[in-house]
Structures are given as structure tokens and as C-alpha cells.
Amino acid sequence: GKQYDIQVQRYRCKNCGKLSQTEFHDEYGPYSNFSKETKNKTVKIMRLDSISLRNTSKIHKIFSKIKISHESVRSSVSVHNKLYYVNDDVELSGYYGYDEQWAKISGTWKYRYVLFDIINNVPITEILNDTVDEELVKSFIKDNIPPHKRKGIVTDMLNEYDGIMNDLGFDHQYCILHFIRNVSKKITTHL
């Protein structure tokens, strides 16, 4: 609920002209004026009863003493659309499951990214995306699990997951069901 005014130096590459800046913390996205927690609250406020952008802005000012323009509210909602879910009510255990699933929506394939807290037996967050690649998976997990809450994670046996989970600081384990299926398939093929 505290507001800080910070000026950040941006740098322009002399070769390509691209701007960059120092990243603050996992709680803030690049070039973001508001924390991910504030953006998640914005989404929850708007879901209460289809509250308008301007009224959502006023609610932030009254209860959090944070002045957010209605355009920043619109930006938060467009990034975290109806297909995005975060469970803020759970105290993260440090042990998770991650998976991607395919879902066909209106004739188009979407990818559902899901993080699950294994100890608490609850979903943490999920989102539907049009594509799937290593960087999207990495940023999805990094954005939703703070570094001090990363102990262990279970995934299926995609080779890419080893590098992602090691970079994020997890002890990585393969799903036993997937492991048994793969071993059985290889044994059957061999026999």
C-alpha cells in the first residue's frame, strides 16, 4: 500500500536503437509502474460486478492510496484477461507441478499453462496462450512463484524443462506416470 516515486535510467543501444532498463524485482514486470500484486487486485476488483475502469481506479485510491489512471487499469485487464487466473489465497509451499494442455476454443487451439501447489493440493495460476515456447513457460513460472518459494517442481518429460527449472532454481523431478509410460513404450518397442 505504500507508494514510492523512483526514477530509472533507460539506455539506448547504439547499434539497434533498442531501449533497456534495470529490472527492479520479480514483483514488477519490465517497464511497469505497478506491481503484479496491484495488477492482480485490479482484475479481481473488475470481476466483482463488472465495475468500470474509472471506478476501479477510484477503489485503488480509496483503499490502497494508490493513484492509478483508468488507462493503466485497462492495460492490466487486457494483460490479465478472462483466461487468466491467480489464486492469491494460498500460502505457497515451495513444491509444485507444472503442465501444459491443449484446448480447442472456437475452432482454434490454445495452450493452457497450469501451476499447481502439490502440498496444498490447489491450483496456483493458469493462463491460456496462443503459443507455447521456452521463454513463455519460463516467464509464466518466474512471474508467479517468487524465488524464495522455489524448492521443487514436477513436470512431464520434455527436455526443455530441465534448463528452465534449473535456471529458476528448482529441484526438478519428472512425473512418475510419464516416466513409466516412456519406459514401457521403449521396452515394448525393444521386445
Tab-separated table of C-alpha atoms in Angstrom, residues 41-140:
chain	number	residue	atom	x	y	z
A	41	LYS	CA	-6.082	-6.844	-7.449
A	42	THR	CA	-7.302	-4.743	-10.368
A	43	VAL	CA	-8.506	-7.844	-12.191
A	44	LYS	CA	-10.279	-9.124	-9.056
A	45	ILE	CA	-11.978	-5.751	-8.453
A	46	MET	CA	-13.301	-5.635	-12.012
A	47	ARG	CA	-14.666	-9.189	-11.732
A	48	LEU	CA	-16.751	-8.322	-8.649
A	49	ASP	CA	-19.667	-6.869	-10.568
A	50	SER	CA	-18.385	-5.582	-13.916
A	51	ILE	CA	-17.027	-2.447	-12.232
A	52	SER	CA	-15.990	0.285	-14.677
A	53	LEU	CA	-12.383	1.258	-15.366
A	54	ARG	CA	-12.782	4.635	-13.675
A	55	ASN	CA	-14.487	3.167	-10.588
A	56	THR	CA	-11.754	0.542	-10.276
A	57	SER	CA	-9.258	3.397	-10.328
A	58	LYS	CA	-11.221	5.146	-7.537
A	59	ILE	CA	-11.305	1.954	-5.426
A	60	HIS	CA	-7.497	1.735	-5.607
A	61	LYS	CA	-7.244	5.361	-4.469
A	62	ILE	CA	-9.644	4.890	-1.541
A	63	PHE	CA	-8.387	1.567	-0.179
A	64	SER	CA	-4.743	1.390	-1.275
A	65	LYS	CA	-3.970	5.107	-1.528
A	66	ILE	CA	-2.538	4.421	-4.982
A	67	LYS	CA	-3.438	6.689	-7.870
A	68	ILE	CA	-3.901	4.578	-10.998
A	69	SER	CA	-5.308	6.016	-14.190
A	70	HIS	CA	-8.209	4.238	-15.860
A	71	GLU	CA	-5.882	3.562	-18.825
A	72	SER	CA	-3.483	1.665	-16.526
A	73	VAL	CA	-6.487	-0.303	-15.282
A	74	ARG	CA	-7.413	-1.106	-18.894
A	75	SER	CA	-3.845	-2.260	-19.549
A	76	SER	CA	-3.899	-4.570	-16.506
A	77	VAL	CA	-7.153	-6.135	-17.594
A	78	SER	CA	-6.003	-6.641	-21.179
A	79	VAL	CA	-2.843	-8.405	-19.990
A	80	HIS	CA	-4.755	-10.477	-17.424
A	81	ASN	CA	-7.837	-11.273	-19.440
A	82	LYS	CA	-10.709	-13.639	-18.603
A	83	LEU	CA	-8.477	-16.579	-19.416
A	84	TYR	CA	-6.050	-15.728	-16.602
A	85	TYR	CA	-6.415	-16.993	-13.042
A	86	VAL	CA	-4.317	-16.449	-9.906
A	87	ASN	CA	-5.046	-17.979	-6.501
A	88	ASP	CA	-3.828	-15.363	-4.001
A	89	ASP	CA	-5.466	-17.128	-1.058
A	90	VAL	CA	-2.878	-19.906	-0.745
A	91	GLU	CA	0.435	-19.723	1.133
A	92	LEU	CA	2.860	-21.282	-1.359
A	93	SER	CA	4.526	-24.461	-0.091
A	94	GLY	CA	7.548	-24.449	-2.388
A	95	TYR	CA	6.575	-27.700	-4.167
A	96	TYR	CA	4.706	-27.521	-7.456
A	97	GLY	CA	3.506	-29.313	-10.535
A	98	TYR	CA	3.608	-27.654	-13.965
A	99	ASP	CA	1.882	-28.773	-17.132
A	100	GLU	CA	0.654	-27.529	-20.482
A	101	GLN	CA	-2.549	-28.738	-22.014
A	102	TRP	CA	-4.104	-28.166	-25.412
A	103	ALA	CA	-7.632	-26.788	-25.549
A	104	LYS	CA	-9.685	-26.093	-28.672
A	105	ILE	CA	-11.703	-22.889	-28.262
A	106	SER	CA	-13.949	-21.668	-31.095
A	107	GLY	CA	-12.050	-23.882	-33.534
A	108	THR	CA	-8.617	-22.557	-32.504
A	109	TRP	CA	-6.041	-24.465	-30.473
A	110	LYS	CA	-4.901	-22.706	-27.287
A	111	TYR	CA	-2.268	-23.728	-24.771
A	112	ARG	CA	-3.257	-23.843	-21.108
A	113	TYR	CA	-0.317	-23.278	-18.761
A	114	VAL	CA	-1.041	-24.571	-15.242
A	115	LEU	CA	0.878	-24.318	-11.951
A	116	PHE	CA	-0.331	-26.460	-9.058
A	117	ASP	CA	0.784	-26.460	-5.418
A	118	ILE	CA	1.362	-30.146	-4.641
A	119	ILE	CA	1.448	-29.850	-0.826
A	120	ASN	CA	-1.654	-27.647	-0.523
A	121	ASN	CA	-3.392	-29.565	-3.340
A	122	VAL	CA	-4.674	-26.389	-5.052
A	123	PRO	CA	-4.111	-24.654	-8.387
A	124	ILE	CA	-1.956	-21.532	-8.117
A	125	THR	CA	-2.337	-19.946	-11.528
A	126	GLU	CA	-3.241	-20.681	-15.109
A	127	ILE	CA	-3.449	-18.853	-18.401
A	128	LEU	CA	-4.423	-19.627	-21.988
A	129	ASN	CA	-1.950	-18.596	-24.681
A	130	ASP	CA	-1.920	-18.838	-28.452
A	131	THR	CA	1.586	-20.303	-28.498
A	132	VAL	CA	3.990	-22.223	-26.305
A	133	ASP	CA	7.755	-21.845	-26.146
A	134	GLU	CA	10.549	-21.985	-23.571
A	135	GLU	CA	10.620	-18.249	-22.843
A	136	LEU	CA	6.856	-18.080	-22.268
A	137	VAL	CA	6.982	-21.079	-19.923
A	138	LYS	CA	9.936	-19.606	-18.035
A	139	SER	CA	8.363	-16.156	-17.634
A	140	PHE	CA	4.989	-17.679	-16.594
